[in-house]
Amino acid sequence: MPQQLVAIDMGARRARAVVIEASLRKAEITGCHSIDIDPETDVAEMMWRKVHKALPAHIDSVVVNAPTRSLSMRLLAFPFEDARKIEASLDFELENQVPYNIEDIASTWTVSERGGGKSTILAAVMPREGLLQQIQYLQQAELEPRAMVVPSAALVELVPDDSSAMPLAVLSIGERETHLAVVHGGLKFARTIRAGGANIDRALAKMYGLTVEQAGVAKEAEASIVGENSTQDARAAALTVMEGLAPVVRGVAATIKSLPSEHAPTKILLTGGTSRLPGLAEYLSEKLGARVELLDLKSCLGEITCTAPLGPEYAEALAMALASFRRGRSMILNFRRGDLSYHGDLQVYRSEVVRIGVGLAIVLVLAIGGSILRYGLIAAEESKIRQGFCDASKRIINQEVCNPDRLIAILRGGSVDASEFQVPTYSASTIFEMMSSTIGADIDVKLEDVEIKVTGRPDDPDRISAKGEAADFETTEIIANRLKTHPCVQEVEVKDQSKARQSNRVNFKLFAKVTCAPGMTPMTEVETADTATELSAADEESEMDRDSEQVPEDM
């Protein structure tokens, strides 16, 4: 079943949510929701319930942004690289930099830079009471989050994969807040500036005598940052827009200036709802001294498909959704860790899991040690029994025999004859050669699966078994008769004769027993038989000659 992952970016007057539906085969953005919030009438719990009603009925995982009004970012330096030492020292280091006691703060951190035995840590701090209250409101609205992340830090997920080698920044200018993330092979710094598009609305309202709401509508319809060649009214409106943007420009410029030169961004990716303002990218590029480009959010999705309209105003929500989808609970600067972890996460039970793991490891080591000890005891007992068997055989037959099978064979035979254990004087190839010579090349036969067992003992004949294919039934009889003529062949048997339907040839099985006289081999018998045949033929020829010589005398 597909999993529904929801990331919610809660603002002062509007909540935006991105829904990702993920399965084993694909992931897809199925919805982008914008919910208006009235801070005067919507109390905290009612506000979250209102958001929940606009979302899918079934939600598996929720990620929300941490409240930024009470959030503070700090860069800390440590003279070591060990993560455990950093974790142990972090709260004490932060206590000297924030106006809270250690037990009254919630913190999260990530490594910004590490090397040479030193570490630079980017830490986020906020009051613990405010975070717990926010979690309680979300629980009551049935939207308990797995993660509460710093929204500016989540913007690192919007950096294209091919841009990791160069320092760059992602700048999201929203309605009331501007989020900045500096990335160079990883997150180097993140900051939230409490200024945004609403500052432009107030500047336009003051300039033209409008309400803030009317100025906001006019800004979205007509406002732009134009050049020197435009009309006087257009330049006046552009100067007013620049005046409203001044807090954002100052905050971003100060942040970039405070960074080490090697991490100062050479390119800034611009997003957020205010990025729709015409001419904004060029204006910021001139003021910040870096190339500013509009960011296409769909280019950051990777393998995730998108069927919903995805505008730049969803940048923070999309960044948090991508962080949850790609990193799980290991999202950067997530406040739900330690005792504040989501109760469905393993981190809550980490200490118990560690204790159980240690216990299981001890049991496993003891089991392995017990098995080794038991094996050693059994091996020693087996060695003792084997030696007792050898001693018993020496007492019985006056010879030490440690092989039980050999001792039983000796006892059955009644005597110990060394010839019974001699190595055979010929091999299976010798018997095979004898078969080939005896059958002869003139016989139309094909043998396969030939198995020859050579025992080398006079009381246990050698055995031949094979499958064959002959021209006809008479051929099989000729093969059996020729093998029987050999002095070493004791028995020959042809079985399972059958005629093949297609080839009309005879299939059969051949079995034979071979035993040669002492000092002789199957091939010796063949050679002797051939010599006797030749002498016999010579005797017959000489006798015929004598008979032919006697014929004239009788005549």
XYZ file of C-alpha atoms in Angstrom:
555
model
C 0.000 0.000 0.000
C 1.452 3.448 -0.895
C 2.636 5.643 1.982
C 1.288 9.191 2.329
C 3.964 11.655 3.448
C 2.881 15.230 4.263
C 5.157 18.221 4.898
C 3.517 21.354 6.330
C 5.038 24.845 6.250
C 3.046 26.843 8.801
C 3.193 30.608 8.323
C 1.570 33.511 10.128
C -1.418 33.776 7.769
C -1.136 30.754 5.517
C -0.162 27.082 5.760
C 1.211 25.257 2.758
C 1.464 21.494 2.497
C 3.011 19.096 -0.017
C 1.832 15.460 -0.197
C 4.114 12.703 -1.515
C 2.663 9.271 -2.247
C 5.472 6.708 -2.186
C 5.473 3.016 -3.033
C 8.173 0.472 -3.858
C 7.996 1.299 -7.564
C 7.546 5.077 -7.646
C 7.052 8.289 -5.695
C 4.720 11.070 -6.785
C 3.678 14.493 -5.515
C -0.097 14.157 -5.518
C -1.122 17.418 -3.868
C -0.025 20.954 -3.014
C -2.396 22.615 -0.529
C -2.628 26.218 0.636
C -4.789 26.897 3.723
C -5.568 30.461 4.858
C -5.180 31.115 8.571
C -6.746 33.965 10.537
C -4.520 34.493 13.585
C -7.255 36.512 15.327
C -9.933 33.803 15.188
C -8.026 30.535 14.658
C -6.436 29.452 17.940
C -3.522 27.036 17.777
C -5.448 23.770 18.091
C -8.242 24.917 15.769
C -5.658 26.119 13.266
C -4.071 22.674 13.005
C -7.474 20.963 12.780
C -8.317 23.270 9.900
C -5.098 22.220 8.172
C -5.875 18.550 8.773
C -9.274 18.844 7.079
C -7.617 20.081 3.878
C -5.246 17.080 3.733
C -5.856 13.440 2.677
C -7.801 11.320 5.140
C -5.003 8.769 5.517
C -1.578 10.148 6.477
C 1.395 7.942 7.373
C 4.036 10.546 8.163
C 3.960 14.262 8.998
C 6.818 16.772 8.929
C 6.381 20.383 10.053
C 8.616 23.399 10.392
C 9.832 24.387 13.839
C 8.528 27.767 15.121
C 11.064 30.273 13.827
C 10.144 33.268 16.031
C 11.917 31.711 19.023
C 14.592 29.908 16.990
C 18.273 30.804 17.182
C 21.216 29.505 15.102
C 24.790 29.207 16.383
C 28.128 28.170 14.863
C 30.291 26.370 17.428
C 33.895 25.168 17.194
C 35.142 22.040 19.004
C 38.744 20.796 19.259
C 37.745 17.195 18.416
C 35.859 15.254 15.755
C 34.167 12.531 17.831
C 30.376 12.853 17.509
C 29.816 11.433 20.997
C 32.052 14.082 22.559
C 30.255 16.779 20.579
C 26.869 15.527 21.803
C 28.077 15.507 25.411
C 29.582 19.008 25.218
C 26.973 20.776 23.097
C 24.472 21.828 25.783
C 27.205 23.211 28.055
C 28.627 25.224 25.168
C 25.190 26.562 24.247
C 24.398 27.527 27.835
C 26.967 30.296 27.629
C 25.427 31.726 24.442
C 21.663 31.654 25.043
C 19.623 33.201 27.897
C 18.190 29.858 29.045
C 19.143 27.052 31.378
C 20.204 23.732 29.839
C 17.041 21.959 30.966
C 14.864 24.699 29.427
C 16.164 24.436 25.852
C 15.727 22.028 22.962
C 18.636 21.759 20.570
C 19.698 20.017 17.398
C 22.936 20.170 15.448
C 24.775 19.091 12.341
C 28.443 19.045 11.366
C 29.239 21.986 9.152
C 32.941 21.245 8.755
C 35.304 18.576 10.096
C 38.998 17.880 9.708
C 42.394 18.235 11.330
C 41.091 17.103 14.709
C 38.541 19.961 14.791
C 34.825 20.318 14.105
C 32.549 23.227 13.271
C 28.958 22.643 14.366
C 25.821 24.412 13.197
C 23.382 24.269 16.120
C 19.751 25.346 16.423
C 18.225 26.253 19.790
C 14.703 27.112 20.936
C 12.766 27.082 24.215
C 11.752 23.575 25.143
C 8.345 24.634 26.475
C 7.308 26.229 23.177
C 8.344 23.119 21.223
C 6.437 20.779 23.557
C 3.342 22.989 23.305
C 3.501 22.885 19.509
C 3.805 19.074 19.574
C 0.806 18.901 21.916
C -1.329 20.994 19.546
C -0.365 18.726 16.648
C -1.184 15.595 18.658
C -4.629 16.955 19.501
C -5.227 17.621 15.807
C -4.041 14.036 14.978
C -1.034 15.413 13.083
C 1.795 14.390 15.402
C 4.993 15.037 13.411
C 7.814 12.578 12.996
C 10.128 15.535 12.547
C 10.181 19.252 13.337
C 12.935 20.772 11.258
C 14.541 24.152 10.751
C 12.981 25.285 7.431
C 16.066 27.148 6.243
C 18.197 24.030 6.751
C 15.748 21.914 4.725
C 16.421 24.118 1.669
C 19.600 22.086 1.095
C 17.339 19.466 -0.535
C 16.581 21.942 -3.367
C 20.220 22.118 -4.516
C 20.733 20.342 -7.874
C 22.967 17.267 -7.731
C 25.510 18.725 -10.174
C 26.160 21.823 -8.007
C 27.905 20.235 -5.005
C 31.411 21.309 -6.075
C 30.754 25.072 -5.937
C 29.539 27.177 -2.985
C 25.996 28.400 -3.535
C 22.975 29.543 -1.566
C 19.247 28.865 -1.728
C 17.210 31.971 -0.896
C 13.465 31.640 -0.300
C 11.649 34.970 0.201
C 8.223 34.331 1.661
C 5.478 36.577 2.939
C 6.898 37.368 6.376
C 10.125 35.348 6.527
C 13.149 34.818 4.319
C 15.115 31.574 4.616
C 18.734 31.244 3.516
C 20.837 28.072 3.255
C 24.506 28.165 2.266
C 25.718 24.912 0.717
C 29.231 23.798 -0.215
C 29.475 20.010 -0.255
C 26.933 20.072 2.567
C 25.083 22.587 4.705
C 27.481 25.304 5.928
C 25.040 27.807 7.399
C 21.305 28.445 7.632
C 19.451 31.555 8.727
C 15.903 32.869 8.916
C 15.422 36.625 8.387
C 12.151 37.992 9.779
C 11.295 40.045 6.711
C 9.731 39.279 3.356
C 7.023 40.246 0.910
C 4.846 41.796 3.647
C 7.486 44.535 4.059
C 6.908 45.494 0.406
C 3.151 45.583 1.034
C 3.558 47.968 3.957
C 5.929 50.228 1.975
C 3.494 50.416 -0.961
C 0.539 51.039 1.380
C 2.394 53.935 3.026
C 3.483 55.389 -0.322
C 0.069 55.312 -2.021
C -2.276 55.558 0.963
C -3.693 52.030 0.602
C -4.501 49.316 3.086
C -1.948 46.527 3.426
C -4.333 44.085 1.766
C -4.899 46.468 -1.175
C -1.162 47.015 -1.497
C -0.590 43.265 -1.571
C -3.060 42.823 -4.418
C -1.485 45.718 -6.331
C 1.994 44.287 -5.794
C 1.036 40.915 -7.253
C -0.683 42.581 -10.228
C 1.593 45.474 -11.164
C 4.713 45.825 -9.023
C 8.145 45.258 -10.507
C 11.718 46.416 -10.231
C 12.337 48.349 -13.445
C 15.358 49.999 -14.954
C 16.239 53.659 -15.498
C 14.514 53.795 -18.917
C 10.995 53.290 -17.470
C 8.453 55.989 -16.656
C 8.722 58.206 -13.610
C 5.744 56.530 -11.884
C 7.192 53.071 -12.552
C 10.584 54.135 -11.136
C 8.882 55.573 -8.066
C 6.998 52.304 -7.483
C 10.225 50.329 -8.018
C 12.035 52.492 -5.426
C 9.240 51.760 -2.972
C 9.586 48.017 -3.644
C 13.346 48.287 -3.088
C 12.707 50.108 0.185
C 10.509 47.218 1.319
C 13.200 44.717 0.302
C 15.948 46.546 2.179
C 15.735 44.400 5.395
C 16.021 41.210 3.324
C 18.978 42.538 1.314
C 20.812 43.724 4.430
C 20.268 40.433 6.241
C 21.426 38.271 3.318
C 24.433 40.509 2.589
C 25.532 40.450 6.244
C 25.256 36.650 6.350
C 27.327 36.195 3.184
C 29.932 38.677 4.437
C 30.333 36.784 7.724
C 31.148 33.480 5.977
C 34.724 32.327 5.251
C 35.809 33.295 1.748
C 35.949 29.664 0.590
C 32.256 29.199 1.479
C 30.958 32.528 0.147
C 28.327 31.615 -2.484
C 29.060 32.527 -6.092
C 25.503 31.694 -7.157
C 22.177 32.160 -5.391
C 19.085 30.132 -6.297
C 16.006 32.296 -5.717
C 12.601 30.882 -4.794
C 9.629 31.632 -2.528
C 6.396 33.465 -3.284
C 8.076 36.872 -3.589
C 10.447 35.522 -6.260
C 7.572 36.067 -8.737
C 8.304 39.824 -8.580
C 9.631 40.865 -12.041
C 13.240 42.088 -12.005
C 13.938 40.774 -8.489
C 16.712 38.330 -9.533
C 18.631 41.036 -11.397
C 18.238 43.508 -8.513
C 19.511 41.003 -5.909
C 22.411 40.012 -8.160
C 23.517 43.656 -8.287
C 23.133 44.213 -4.538
C 24.656 40.941 -3.311
C 27.522 40.673 -5.788
C 26.609 37.120 -6.823
C 24.774 35.576 -9.742
C 21.093 35.110 -8.830
C 18.918 32.641 -10.746
C 15.284 31.651 -10.346
C 14.950 28.075 -9.112
C 12.595 25.692 -10.887
C 11.289 23.453 -8.092
C 10.462 20.584 -10.462
C 14.156 20.326 -11.388
C 14.877 19.307 -7.773
C 12.559 16.291 -7.676
C 14.905 13.681 -9.161
C 12.942 10.464 -9.727
C 9.810 11.847 -8.033
C 7.044 12.746 -10.454
C 4.642 15.638 -9.931
C 1.009 15.862 -11.064
C 0.068 18.861 -8.892
C 0.736 22.569 -9.589
C 3.995 23.387 -7.786
C 4.701 27.103 -7.451
C 7.705 28.750 -5.752
C 5.597 29.545 -2.666
C 5.792 25.805 -1.788
C 9.617 25.826 -1.567
C 9.876 25.224 2.222
C 7.135 22.567 2.258
C 8.690 20.789 -0.724
C 12.165 20.935 0.831
C 10.884 19.321 4.057
C 8.965 16.663 2.095
C 12.074 15.778 0.078
C 14.189 15.664 3.256
C 11.734 13.251 4.890
C 11.481 11.094 1.769
C 15.251 10.909 1.185
C 16.643 10.916 4.730
C 13.884 9.510 6.945
C 14.400 10.504 10.584
C 18.009 11.523 9.810
C 16.887 14.912 8.520
C 19.239 17.837 9.089
C 18.447 19.949 12.202
C 15.475 17.920 13.406
C 14.320 18.868 16.928
C 12.538 15.553 17.477
C 15.487 13.627 18.852
C 16.490 12.136 22.178
C 13.654 12.335 24.692
C 11.645 14.438 22.212
C 11.748 11.758 19.505
C 8.611 10.566 17.802
C 7.398 7.484 19.674
C 7.289 5.440 16.484
C 11.021 5.955 15.939
C 13.654 3.500 17.072
C 15.640 6.351 18.613
C 13.221 6.398 21.556
C 14.164 2.829 22.397
C 17.824 3.095 21.467
C 19.120 2.497 24.996
C 16.864 -0.546 25.445
C 17.862 -1.886 22.038
C 21.532 -1.421 22.914
C 21.104 -3.338 26.174
C 19.222 -6.130 24.417
C 21.883 -6.252 21.699
C 24.684 -6.475 24.272
C 22.845 -9.256 26.081
C 22.292 -11.201 22.870
C 25.959 -10.748 21.943
C 27.044 -12.151 25.322
C 24.698 -15.117 24.923
C 26.033 -15.743 21.422
C 29.666 -15.599 22.590
C 28.911 -18.019 25.456
C 27.117 -20.376 23.054
C 30.054 -20.347 20.633
C 32.515 -20.879 23.505
C 30.415 -23.758 24.857
C 30.288 -25.377 21.412
C 34.064 -25.106 21.033
C 34.623 -26.610 24.507
C 32.160 -29.403 23.808
C 33.817 -30.156 20.483
C 37.226 -30.354 22.206
C 35.917 -32.755 24.858
C 34.245 -34.964 22.236
C 37.405 -34.986 20.107
C 39.508 -36.018 23.115
C 37.005 -38.779 24.009
C 36.971 -40.005 20.397
C 40.771 -40.128 20.342
C 40.746 -42.163 23.558
C 38.179 -44.625 22.149
C 40.160 -45.000 18.900
C 43.358 -45.770 20.816
C 41.478 -48.339 22.926
C 40.273 -49.996 19.703
C 43.857 -50.153 18.413
C 45.070 -51.701 21.673
C 42.241 -54.266 21.611
C 43.109 -55.306 18.030
C 46.743 -55.846 19.033
C 45.693 -58.128 21.909
C 43.323 -60.131 19.673
C 45.305 -60.621 16.433
C 48.738 -59.505 17.633
C 48.654 -56.620 15.154
C 47.546 -53.014 15.695
C 44.662 -52.282 13.316
C 42.806 -48.976 13.932
C 40.364 -49.280 11.025
C 37.219 -51.112 12.212
C 36.232 -52.287 8.699
C 39.652 -53.749 8.065
C 39.705 -55.481 11.444
C 36.282 -57.058 10.800
C 37.463 -58.275 7.375
C 40.561 -59.813 8.968
C 38.524 -61.559 11.662
C 36.123 -62.981 9.104
C 38.971 -64.253 6.952
C 40.631 -65.931 9.882
C 44.147 -64.890 8.867
C 46.110 -61.863 7.852
C 47.342 -62.122 4.282
C 49.313 -59.148 3.024
C 48.438 -60.015 -0.587
C 44.829 -59.022 0.092
C 45.932 -55.430 0.414
C 48.119 -55.184 -2.668
C 47.570 -52.441 -5.247
C 46.095 -53.833 -8.536
C 48.695 -54.441 -11.272
C 46.440 -53.019 -13.995
C 43.851 -50.297 -14.339
C 40.379 -49.881 -15.821
C 41.914 -48.629 -19.059
C 43.613 -52.032 -19.452
C 40.257 -53.819 -19.200
C 38.729 -51.342 -21.640
C 41.522 -52.020 -24.116
C 40.918 -55.753 -23.695
C 37.199 -55.276 -24.470
C 37.988 -53.273 -27.613
C 40.515 -55.847 -28.852
C 38.285 -58.829 -28.103
C 35.096 -57.456 -29.676
C 36.965 -56.280 -32.755
C 36.495 -53.379 -35.162
C 34.301 -55.375 -37.548
C 31.322 -55.407 -35.169
C 28.696 -52.663 -35.684
C 28.218 -51.600 -32.060
C 28.262 -48.407 -30.025
C 28.949 -48.510 -26.259
C 28.252 -45.708 -23.742
C 28.143 -45.224 -19.966
C 30.916 -47.802 -19.607
C 31.671 -48.428 -15.922
C 34.653 -50.591 -14.953
C 35.355 -51.502 -11.330
C 38.849 -52.914 -10.638
C 39.257 -54.658 -7.271
C 42.643 -56.377 -7.787
C 41.604 -59.259 -5.519
C 41.275 -62.869 -6.666
C 38.180 -63.499 -4.531
C 36.406 -60.402 -5.850
C 36.307 -60.259 -9.678
C 36.495 -57.006 -11.627
C 33.169 -55.871 -13.073
C 32.135 -54.298 -16.380
C 28.782 -52.631 -17.044
C 27.786 -50.659 -20.113
C 24.908 -49.559 -22.304
C 25.101 -50.279 -26.014
C 23.459 -50.000 -29.408
C 23.965 -52.787 -31.976
C 22.829 -53.410 -35.533
C 20.584 -56.348 -34.609
C 20.025 -59.095 -32.050
C 22.615 -61.408 -33.660
C 25.283 -58.751 -33.150
C 24.665 -58.729 -29.388
C 25.123 -62.514 -29.314
C 28.393 -62.195 -31.259
C 29.664 -59.580 -28.745
C 28.830 -61.843 -25.792
C 30.425 -64.917 -27.458
C 33.643 -63.047 -28.338
C 34.033 -61.725 -24.794
C 33.486 -65.248 -23.406
C 36.428 -66.508 -25.489
C 38.822 -64.338 -23.471
C 40.481 -66.379 -20.671
C 39.992 -63.614 -18.046
C 36.284 -63.121 -18.696
C 34.292 -65.337 -16.349
C 30.713 -64.288 -17.000
C 28.982 -62.281 -19.745
C 25.330 -61.281 -19.626
C 23.275 -59.219 -22.092
C 20.041 -57.780 -20.701
C 17.164 -55.459 -21.551
C 17.411 -55.867 -25.312
C 14.904 -53.712 -27.194
C 14.548 -52.441 -30.717
C 14.440 -48.665 -31.271
C 11.466 -47.490 -33.328
C 13.166 -44.801 -35.362
C 16.659 -46.220 -35.963
C 15.569 -49.903 -36.021
C 18.705 -50.717 -33.983
C 18.903 -52.842 -30.814
C 19.525 -51.214 -27.401
C 20.996 -53.443 -24.708
C 22.880 -53.581 -21.416
C 26.119 -55.521 -21.004
C 27.483 -57.011 -17.762
C 30.714 -59.008 -17.345
C 33.067 -60.304 -14.638
C 36.838 -60.407 -15.159
C 39.360 -62.457 -13.170
C 42.875 -63.209 -14.450
C 45.315 -65.810 -13.273
C 48.030 -64.663 -10.809
C 50.783 -62.681 -12.537
C 48.662 -62.132 -15.641
C 46.686 -59.094 -16.890
C 43.776 -58.934 -19.362
C 46.064 -57.669 -22.142
C 48.673 -60.355 -21.411
C 45.975 -62.967 -21.978
C 45.036 -61.272 -25.264
C 48.630 -61.287 -26.466
C 49.055 -64.946 -25.406
C 45.856 -65.887 -27.188
C 47.003 -64.076 -30.336
C 50.375 -65.892 -30.239
C 48.700 -69.281 -29.768
C 46.402 -68.531 -32.698
C 49.340 -67.648 -34.922
C 51.290 -70.839 -33.929
C 48.223 -72.947 -34.546
C 47.762 -71.381 -37.957
C 51.436 -71.986 -38.752
C 51.163 -75.671 -37.689
C 48.101 -76.152 -39.888
C 49.920 -74.605 -42.852
C 53.027 -76.827 -42.404
C 50.859 -79.927 -42.117
C 49.104 -79.053 -45.360
C 52.505 -78.650 -47.032
C 53.592 -82.130 -45.902
C 50.365 -83.624 -47.200
C 50.898 -81.996 -50.600
C 54.452 -83.424 -50.805
C 53.262 -86.983 -50.156
C 50.684 -86.990 -52.979
C 53.195 -87.572 -55.903
C 54.833 -90.509 -54.139
C 51.531 -92.266 -53.796
C 50.797 -91.583 -57.437
